[in-house]
Short mmCIF file of C-alpha atoms and ligand atoms in Angstrom, two decimals:
data_model
loop_
_atom_site.label_atom_id
_atom_site.label_comp_id
_atom_site.label_asym_id
_atom_site.label_seq_id
_atom_site.Cartn_x
_atom_site.Cartn_y
_atom_site.Cartn_z
CA MET S 533 -4.72 12.34 12.77
CA SER S 534 -7.63 13.95 14.61
CA VAL S 535 -7.44 17.66 15.20
CA LEU S 536 -8.26 16.73 18.82
CA ASN S 537 -4.90 14.96 19.14
CA GLY S 538 -2.97 16.60 21.99
CA LYS S 539 -5.85 18.95 22.82
CA LYS S 540 -6.70 19.53 26.48
CA ILE S 541 -10.44 19.12 26.92
CA LEU S 542 -12.29 20.17 30.06
CA LEU S 543 -15.59 18.30 30.10
CA GLY S 544 -18.33 19.69 32.33
CA VAL S 545 -21.08 17.17 33.04
CA SER S 546 -24.39 18.37 34.42
CA GLY S 547 -27.30 16.36 35.84
CA GLY S 548 -29.42 14.85 33.10
CA ILE S 549 -29.99 11.29 31.96
CA ALA S 550 -27.73 11.92 28.95
CA ALA S 551 -24.80 12.11 31.42
CA TYR S 552 -24.42 8.34 30.98
CA LYS S 553 -23.31 9.01 27.39
CA THR S 554 -20.30 11.00 28.61
CA ALA S 555 -18.54 7.70 29.32
CA SER S 556 -18.46 6.99 25.57
CA LEU S 557 -17.61 10.60 24.86
CA VAL S 558 -14.56 10.53 27.13
CA ARG S 559 -13.42 7.27 25.50
CA LEU S 560 -13.68 8.83 22.05
CA PHE S 561 -11.68 11.88 23.16
CA ILE S 562 -8.93 9.69 24.62
CA LYS S 563 -8.91 7.57 21.44
CA ALA S 564 -8.46 10.75 19.39
CA GLY S 565 -5.36 11.56 21.48
CA ALA S 566 -6.90 14.30 23.64
CA HIS S 567 -6.18 14.91 27.34
CA VAL S 568 -9.39 15.03 29.34
CA GLN S 569 -10.34 16.39 32.75
CA VAL S 570 -13.89 16.16 33.99
CA ILE S 571 -15.92 18.42 36.27
CA MET S 572 -19.25 17.00 37.45
CA THR S 573 -22.12 18.88 39.04
CA PRO S 574 -23.41 17.18 42.21
CA ALA S 575 -26.64 16.18 40.43
CA SER S 576 -24.82 14.50 37.54
CA LYS S 577 -23.36 11.86 39.89
CA ASP S 578 -26.81 10.24 40.07
CA PHE S 579 -26.54 9.41 36.37
CA VAL S 580 -22.89 8.40 35.92
CA THR S 581 -20.25 7.70 38.55
CA PRO S 582 -17.14 9.81 39.03
CA LEU S 583 -15.16 6.53 39.12
CA THR S 584 -16.30 5.68 35.58
CA LEU S 585 -15.26 9.05 34.23
CA SER S 586 -11.99 9.19 36.16
CA THR S 587 -11.07 5.69 34.94
CA LEU S 588 -11.83 6.56 31.33
CA SER S 589 -10.26 10.03 31.42
CA LYS S 590 -7.21 8.73 33.35
CA ASN S 591 -7.56 11.75 35.65
CA PRO S 592 -9.27 12.48 38.97
CA VAL S 593 -12.77 13.88 38.52
CA HIS S 594 -13.49 17.30 40.05
CA SER S 595 -16.83 18.03 41.64
CA ASN S 596 -16.72 20.19 44.74
CA PHE S 597 -14.73 23.28 45.61
CA PHE S 598 -13.08 21.01 48.18
CA ASN S 599 -13.54 17.43 49.37
CA GLU S 600 -15.87 17.66 52.37
CA GLU S 601 -14.94 14.24 53.80
CA ASP S 602 -11.25 15.00 53.73
CA THR S 603 -9.90 16.66 56.89
CA ASP S 604 -6.87 17.86 54.91
CA ALA S 605 -9.22 19.27 52.29
CA VAL S 606 -7.52 20.77 49.26
CA TRP S 607 -9.21 23.58 47.39
CA ASN S 608 -10.09 22.63 43.82
CA ASN S 609 -8.65 25.45 41.78
CA HIS S 610 -11.31 26.15 39.15
CA VAL S 611 -9.21 28.92 37.56
CA GLU S 612 -6.30 26.55 37.04
CA LEU S 613 -8.62 23.93 35.53
CA ALA S 614 -10.16 26.47 33.16
CA LEU S 615 -6.81 27.88 32.09
CA TRP S 616 -5.43 24.36 31.55
CA ALA S 617 -8.06 23.69 28.88
CA ASP S 618 -7.73 24.28 25.13
CA LEU S 619 -11.49 23.86 24.96
CA MET S 620 -14.32 23.39 27.40
CA LEU S 621 -17.35 21.27 26.57
CA ILE S 622 -20.46 21.23 28.73
CA ALA S 623 -22.31 18.01 27.93
CA PRO S 624 -24.99 17.36 28.78
CA ALA S 625 -25.94 20.98 29.40
CA THR S 626 -29.22 20.90 31.32
CA ALA S 627 -31.74 23.75 31.41
CA ASN S 628 -30.55 24.56 34.93
CA THR S 629 -26.87 24.71 33.95
CA LEU S 630 -27.62 26.74 30.81
CA SER S 631 -29.55 29.24 32.90
CA LYS S 632 -26.69 29.54 35.40
CA MET S 633 -24.23 30.01 32.54
CA THR S 634 -26.26 32.98 31.31
CA THR S 635 -26.67 34.64 34.72
CA GLY S 636 -23.34 33.69 36.26
CA ASN S 637 -25.07 32.06 39.24
CA CYS S 638 -21.92 30.38 40.47
CA ASP S 639 -23.02 27.73 42.96
CA ASN S 640 -20.89 24.82 41.72
CA LEU S 641 -17.40 24.08 40.44
CA LEU S 642 -18.55 23.61 36.83
CA ILE S 643 -19.97 27.15 36.61
CA ALA S 644 -16.93 28.59 38.41
CA ALA S 645 -14.63 26.96 35.85
CA TYR S 646 -16.90 28.09 32.99
CA LEU S 647 -16.75 31.69 34.20
CA SER S 648 -12.95 31.46 34.40
CA ALA S 649 -12.46 29.86 30.97
CA LYS S 650 -10.62 31.81 28.29
CA CYS S 651 -10.76 28.96 25.76
CA PRO S 652 -13.68 28.29 23.38
CA VAL S 653 -16.69 26.85 25.21
CA TYR S 654 -19.06 24.40 23.51
CA PHE S 655 -22.33 23.24 25.02
CA ALA S 656 -24.47 20.25 24.08
CA PRO S 657 -27.95 20.69 25.54
CA ALA S 658 -30.07 17.78 26.64
CA MET S 659 -33.63 18.10 27.87
CA ASP S 660 -37.16 17.04 27.20
CA LEU S 661 -39.20 18.17 24.22
CA ASP S 662 -41.13 21.05 25.76
CA MET S 663 -38.21 22.21 27.88
CA TYR S 664 -36.03 22.43 24.74
CA LYS S 665 -38.59 24.64 23.02
CA HIS S 666 -39.40 26.79 26.04
CA PRO S 667 -38.74 30.52 25.53
CA SER S 668 -36.44 30.56 28.57
CA THR S 669 -34.29 27.80 27.04
CA LEU S 670 -34.25 29.58 23.69
CA SER S 671 -33.28 32.83 25.36
CA SER S 672 -30.43 30.98 27.19
CA PHE S 673 -29.17 29.71 23.80
CA LYS S 674 -29.31 33.23 22.39
CA ALA S 675 -27.47 34.77 25.32
CA LEU S 676 -24.82 32.03 25.40
CA LYS S 677 -24.16 32.39 21.67
CA GLN S 678 -23.83 36.13 22.17
CA PHE S 679 -21.21 35.43 24.84
CA GLY S 680 -19.28 33.53 22.15
CA ASN S 681 -20.16 30.00 23.28
CA ILE S 682 -20.83 27.44 20.60
CA LEU S 683 -24.03 25.38 20.54
CA ILE S 684 -23.88 21.72 19.56
CA PRO S 685 -27.56 21.27 18.68
CA ALA S 686 -29.60 18.54 20.29
CA GLU S 687 -30.83 15.70 18.09
CA SER S 688 -34.33 14.40 17.50
CA GLY S 689 -35.52 11.02 18.67
CA GLU S 690 -36.99 9.15 21.56
CA LEU S 691 -36.66 11.03 24.84
CA ALA S 692 -36.40 9.65 28.38
CA SER S 693 -39.93 10.87 29.12
CA GLY S 694 -41.33 8.68 26.36
CA LEU S 695 -41.99 11.69 24.18
CA SER S 696 -40.36 11.87 20.82
CA GLY S 697 -38.75 14.97 19.27
CA GLU S 698 -35.87 17.40 19.59
CA GLY S 699 -33.92 17.51 22.84
CA ARG S 700 -31.67 14.45 22.97
CA MET S 701 -28.04 15.31 23.55
CA ALA S 702 -26.08 14.85 20.32
CA GLU S 703 -24.59 11.35 20.13
CA PRO S 704 -20.94 11.20 21.35
CA GLU S 705 -19.69 10.41 17.79
CA ASN S 706 -21.55 13.45 16.48
CA ILE S 707 -20.18 15.70 19.24
CA VAL S 708 -16.65 14.59 18.33
CA ALA S 709 -17.36 15.16 14.62
CA PHE S 710 -18.81 18.60 15.39
CA LEU S 711 -15.75 19.62 17.42
CA GLU S 712 -13.35 18.28 14.78
CA ALA S 713 -15.12 20.14 11.98
CA ASP S 714 -15.35 23.37 13.95
CA LEU S 715 -11.73 23.29 15.11
CA SER S 716 -10.46 22.34 11.61
CA SER S 717 -12.34 25.22 10.01
CA LYS S 718 -10.56 27.63 12.38
CA LEU S 719 -7.02 26.36 11.82
CA PRO S 720 -4.75 29.22 10.71
CA LEU S 721 -3.52 27.55 7.50
CA LYS S 722 -6.88 26.05 6.47
CA GLY S 723 -7.21 26.23 2.69
CA LYS S 724 -3.50 26.97 2.11
CA LYS S 725 -1.35 24.67 -0.02
CA ILE S 726 2.26 24.20 1.03
CA LEU S 727 5.07 22.52 -0.90
CA ILE S 728 8.00 21.29 1.20
CA THR S 729 11.25 19.66 0.16
CA ALA S 730 13.12 17.39 2.57
CA GLY S 731 16.03 14.99 2.88
CA PRO S 732 19.12 14.42 0.79
CA THR S 733 19.32 13.65 -2.91
CA TYR S 734 21.34 10.74 -4.29
CA GLU S 735 23.19 11.28 -7.55
CA ALA S 736 24.02 8.02 -9.29
CA ILE S 737 27.59 7.14 -10.24
CA ASP S 738 26.73 3.68 -11.50
CA PRO S 739 23.90 1.21 -10.74
CA VAL S 740 25.15 0.60 -7.17
CA ARG S 741 26.92 3.81 -6.11
CA PHE S 742 25.84 7.37 -5.58
CA ILE S 743 26.94 10.74 -4.21
CA GLY S 744 24.77 11.68 -1.22
CA ASN S 745 24.91 13.59 2.04
CA HIS S 746 24.09 13.14 5.74
CA SER S 747 20.71 14.90 5.75
CA SER S 748 18.15 12.83 7.71
CA GLY S 749 15.16 14.78 6.39
CA LYS S 750 13.97 15.48 9.94
CA MET S 751 13.70 19.25 9.56
CA GLY S 752 11.55 19.00 6.43
CA PHE S 753 9.35 16.25 7.89
CA ASP S 754 8.82 18.28 11.07
CA ILE S 755 7.80 21.28 8.95
CA ALA S 756 5.38 19.10 6.97
CA ASN S 757 3.82 17.64 10.15
CA GLU S 758 3.45 21.07 11.72
CA ALA S 759 1.93 22.58 8.56
CA ALA S 760 -0.65 19.76 8.40
CA LYS S 761 -1.44 20.31 12.08
CA LEU S 762 -2.21 23.94 11.26
CA GLY S 763 -4.67 22.83 8.58
CA ALA S 764 -2.57 23.24 5.43
CA ASP S 765 -2.72 20.88 2.44
CA VAL S 766 0.84 19.64 2.34
CA ILE S 767 2.87 18.18 -0.52
CA LEU S 768 6.17 16.83 0.76
CA VAL S 769 8.80 16.09 -1.87
CA SER S 770 11.32 13.91 -0.10
CA GLY S 771 14.68 12.46 -1.01
CA PRO S 772 15.65 9.04 0.39
CA THR S 773 14.94 8.85 4.16
CA HIS S 774 13.52 6.37 6.64
CA LEU S 775 11.11 8.90 8.12
CA LYS S 776 7.33 8.62 7.98
CA VAL S 777 4.87 11.51 8.13
CA LYS S 778 2.62 11.70 11.19
CA ASN S 779 -0.43 12.95 9.33
CA SER S 780 -1.95 10.81 6.59
CA SER S 781 -3.32 13.92 4.86
CA ILE S 782 0.23 14.84 3.76
CA GLU S 783 0.91 13.90 0.14
CA VAL S 784 4.41 12.45 0.01
CA ILE S 785 6.28 12.35 -3.28
CA ASP S 786 9.39 10.18 -3.02
CA VAL S 787 12.28 11.19 -5.23
CA VAL S 788 15.91 10.18 -5.45
CA SER S 789 17.89 12.69 -7.51
CA ALA S 790 18.01 16.49 -7.65
CA GLN S 791 16.47 16.36 -11.14
CA GLU S 792 13.51 14.29 -9.87
CA MET S 793 13.04 16.73 -6.97
CA PHE S 794 13.19 19.63 -9.45
CA ASP S 795 10.53 18.03 -11.67
CA ALA S 796 8.19 17.22 -8.75
CA CYS S 797 8.48 20.75 -7.35
CA HIS S 798 7.77 22.37 -10.71
CA LEU S 799 4.76 20.14 -11.24
CA HIS S 800 3.10 21.54 -8.11
CA PHE S 801 4.60 24.99 -7.53
CA LYS S 802 2.06 26.94 -9.58
CA ASN S 803 -0.80 25.70 -7.40
CA VAL S 804 0.71 26.34 -3.98
CA ASP S 805 0.66 29.35 -1.66
CA VAL S 806 3.91 28.56 0.12
CA ALA S 807 7.08 26.63 -0.72
CA ILE S 808 9.69 25.71 1.89
CA ALA S 809 12.96 24.23 0.64
CA ALA S 810 14.45 22.23 3.49
CA ALA S 811 16.13 19.58 1.34
CA ALA S 812 19.89 19.20 1.19
CA VAL S 813 20.04 18.99 -2.59
CA ALA S 814 23.28 17.82 -4.17
CA ASP S 815 24.95 20.73 -5.93
CA TYR S 816 26.83 18.46 -8.35
CA ARG S 817 26.18 15.11 -10.00
CA PRO S 818 28.28 12.76 -12.13
CA LYS S 819 28.25 14.00 -15.70
CA ASN S 820 28.00 10.47 -17.04
CA VAL S 821 26.32 7.63 -15.16
CA ALA S 822 27.90 4.26 -15.90
CA THR S 823 25.34 1.71 -17.00
CA GLN S 824 27.37 -1.17 -15.54
CA LYS S 825 29.04 -1.37 -12.14
CA ILE S 826 32.46 0.31 -12.36
CA LYS S 827 35.29 -2.21 -11.74
CA LYS S 828 38.41 -1.29 -9.74
CA THR S 829 40.79 -1.82 -12.63
CA VAL S 830 42.75 1.43 -12.35
CA SER S 831 44.75 2.77 -9.39
CA GLU S 832 43.38 6.29 -9.69
CA PHE S 833 39.90 7.16 -10.68
CA SER S 834 38.06 10.43 -11.04
CA ILE S 835 34.49 11.35 -11.73
CA GLU S 836 33.58 14.38 -13.78
CA LEU S 837 30.80 16.35 -12.10
CA GLU S 838 28.31 18.84 -13.46
CA LYS S 839 26.06 21.26 -11.60
CA THR S 840 22.54 20.22 -10.69
CA LYS S 841 19.73 22.71 -11.15
CA ASP S 842 19.13 24.95 -8.13
CA ILE S 843 15.49 24.15 -7.35
CA LEU S 844 14.93 27.05 -4.99
CA PHE S 845 16.49 29.54 -7.42
CA SER S 846 14.27 28.25 -10.22
CA LEU S 847 11.14 28.60 -8.04
CA GLY S 848 12.14 32.14 -7.02
CA ALA S 849 12.49 33.05 -10.69
CA ILE S 850 8.89 32.09 -11.51
CA LYS S 851 7.16 32.89 -8.24
CA GLU S 852 3.99 34.97 -8.32
CA LYS S 853 2.03 35.10 -5.05
CA GLN S 854 3.95 32.27 -3.34
CA PHE S 855 5.68 32.85 0.01
CA LEU S 856 9.08 31.30 -0.57
CA VAL S 857 11.29 30.05 2.26
CA GLY S 858 14.83 28.73 1.88
CA PHE S 859 17.50 27.39 4.19
CA ALA S 860 21.13 28.39 4.25
CA LEU S 861 23.88 26.38 5.84
CA GLU S 862 26.94 28.53 6.31
CA THR S 863 30.25 28.22 8.06
CA ASP S 864 31.52 31.81 7.80
CA ASN S 865 30.30 35.31 6.98
CA GLU S 866 26.85 33.81 7.64
CA ILE S 867 24.55 36.85 7.65
CA GLU S 868 26.07 38.43 4.52
CA ASN S 869 25.97 35.14 2.61
CA ALA S 870 22.37 34.52 3.69
CA LYS S 871 21.32 38.01 2.57
CA LEU S 872 22.90 37.40 -0.82
CA LYS S 873 20.93 34.15 -1.09
CA ILE S 874 17.67 36.00 -0.30
CA GLN S 875 18.33 38.34 -3.22
CA LYS S 876 19.68 35.75 -5.62
CA LYS S 877 16.85 33.27 -5.02
CA ASN S 878 14.07 35.88 -4.56
CA LEU S 879 13.10 34.60 -1.09
CA ASP S 880 10.64 35.96 1.48
CA LEU S 881 12.41 34.29 4.37
CA ILE S 882 15.66 32.45 4.92
CA VAL S 883 16.36 30.10 7.79
CA LEU S 884 20.05 30.34 8.51
CA ASN S 885 21.95 27.50 10.16
CA SER S 886 25.46 28.22 11.22
CA LEU S 887 27.66 25.18 11.64
CA GLN S 888 29.52 27.25 14.23
CA ASP S 889 26.51 26.86 16.53
CA GLU S 890 26.61 23.80 18.74
CA GLY S 891 23.51 21.59 18.38
CA ALA S 892 22.77 22.70 14.82
CA GLY S 893 23.09 20.72 11.62
CA PHE S 894 22.67 17.25 10.16
CA LYS S 895 21.57 14.22 12.21
CA LYS S 896 20.81 16.35 15.26
CA GLU S 897 17.51 16.52 17.11
CA THR S 898 18.02 20.24 17.73
CA ASN S 899 18.62 23.29 15.61
CA LYS S 900 19.77 26.84 16.21
CA VAL S 901 18.60 29.15 13.49
CA THR S 902 18.44 32.81 12.59
CA PHE S 903 15.53 34.13 10.55
CA ILE S 904 16.20 36.81 7.95
CA ASP S 905 13.20 38.15 6.06
CA GLY S 906 12.91 39.80 2.65
CA ASN S 907 13.57 43.21 4.25
CA PHE S 908 16.73 41.82 5.87
CA LYS S 909 15.24 41.90 9.36
CA ILE S 910 17.40 39.56 11.42
CA GLU S 911 15.97 37.46 14.24
CA PRO S 912 18.30 35.04 16.04
CA MET S 913 16.45 32.16 17.77
CA GLU S 914 17.39 29.99 20.75
CA LEU S 915 18.66 26.41 20.41
CA LYS S 916 15.46 24.37 20.10
CA SER S 917 14.14 20.99 19.09
CA LYS S 918 13.58 20.68 15.33
CA GLU S 919 9.83 20.44 16.05
CA SER S 920 9.93 23.86 17.75
CA VAL S 921 11.96 25.34 14.89
CA ALA S 922 9.34 23.95 12.50
CA ALA S 923 6.59 25.60 14.58
CA ASP S 924 8.51 28.92 14.47
CA ILE S 925 8.85 28.71 10.67
CA LEU S 926 5.12 28.03 10.27
CA GLY S 927 4.48 30.88 12.70
CA LYS S 928 6.17 33.19 10.16
CA VAL S 929 3.96 31.76 7.40
CA VAL S 930 0.80 32.34 9.48
CA LEU S 931 1.96 35.89 10.23
CA HIS S 932 2.51 36.53 6.52
CA PHE S 933 -1.09 35.53 5.70
CA SER S 934 -2.58 37.47 8.62
CA GLU S 935 -0.68 40.60 7.49
CA ASN S 936 -1.64 40.12 3.83
CA SER S 937 -5.25 38.96 4.01
N1 LIG R 2197 18.66 24.27 -2.82
C1 LIG R 2197 17.86 23.82 -3.86
N2 LIG R 2197 18.42 23.22 -4.95
C2 LIG R 2197 19.75 23.07 -5.04
C3 LIG R 2197 20.57 23.51 -3.98
C4 LIG R 2197 20.00 24.12 -2.89
O1 LIG R 2197 16.63 23.95 -3.79
N3 LIG R 2197 20.27 22.45 -6.12
C5 LIG R 2197 18.02 24.96 -1.67
C6 LIG R 2197 18.14 24.23 -0.37
O2 LIG R 2197 17.02 23.38 -0.15
C7 LIG R 2197 18.18 25.39 0.62
C8 LIG R 2197 18.82 26.51 -0.13
O3 LIG R 2197 18.72 26.15 -1.50
O4 LIG R 2197 16.87 25.82 0.96
C9 LIG R 2197 20.25 26.82 0.23
O5 LIG R 2197 21.13 25.82 -0.11
P1 LIG R 2197 22.72 25.96 0.17
O6 LIG R 2197 23.33 24.68 -0.27
O7 LIG R 2197 22.97 26.41 1.55
O8 LIG R 2197 23.16 27.14 -0.70
P2 LIG R 2197 23.51 27.23 -2.19
O9 LIG R 2197 22.57 28.21 -2.76
O10 LIG R 2197 23.58 25.89 -2.80
O11 LIG R 2197 24.91 27.92 -2.18
P3 LIG R 2197 26.35 27.44 -1.65
O12 LIG R 2197 26.35 25.93 -1.70
O13 LIG R 2197 27.24 28.06 -2.57
O14 LIG R 2197 26.42 27.97 -0.26
#
């Protein structure tokens, strides 16, 4: 999944021949799952029509501070547009627009939005050979970079004037690749490896029967998706579930039993920075697994059970630098039991579910959790979607690394 998926992009188009390429650019953004709004300078409309860009972006195109032909003119709120955006891209950025960006000469909607933007601003210059090399252009680049804007360098090739050299706006595919690489490199969990367990485990009784539980795996999958979104390398060890990960970068290891989950976790634990145990692991398994299907020949039947290995406990016992997160599902004396689990399993954070809370638990879309950290700081959270709970858990992980970097 592209890092642009779900991102709100404000595209500012200024008046150069390269403006025609913004049609492809908008298409690529939409294909990557981004939301796009376009601001055009008056001059840019000679090179590409607002109708083209509004059709492709699926949004009205903004150009003037208000619509002059409309007697009920509505003010175009440039501040709102700028604050809406996760990133602003000015492409093509002409010499004129670059110069206005450096001086703050605010005579059009694009510059007004630029001056109001709090998000990262990228600019992709486009101009002719000598203009691109002119000291005034170079000094605009320098000033804009000092302001924190990010230059997407022009490419070399044939120019509209017939000259050949540097100055062509970067090709739309290359602009998208530039943005993806830049945004990925800034993700808060870039370079971190995270191991996550999810789902139930099935403990075989005979070839056709097992002991399982109602866990859907949703909480663990949501954590894995969120971690990947934040740039982490994710290994998801999952018991039987019908769920699919949203991000193909996630390495999924399918397991069935608690022992298989234990083995998979121990294979990877040494190389990870974080482990989050969201699986509902069976605590007991049949001591002997029948090799043939058990027939109903007797009126009473019992199965001898033995304890499975506690995966989280075993990881806590060998942990070095890893940030270790566990879940606790409790019905009574919740906080005290959760604190005991933190100590017993050597955890940095526990996510406590109380079955007394409505909306929490198995097969639900929502969860109501309380965080307790290694210092026993207690933080009750609101009832939220499991996706939001996953985001909160990863928020704690990000905080841990920012405090310990
Ligand atoms: N867990 C695990 N391996 C097990 C059992 C549990 O890794 N064999 C993990 C779960 O993924 C969860 C945490 O341990 O993160 C808490 O599990 P829970 O069943 O609530 O607690 P237990 O420690 O098993 O204690 P009890 O059942 O007595 O409450």
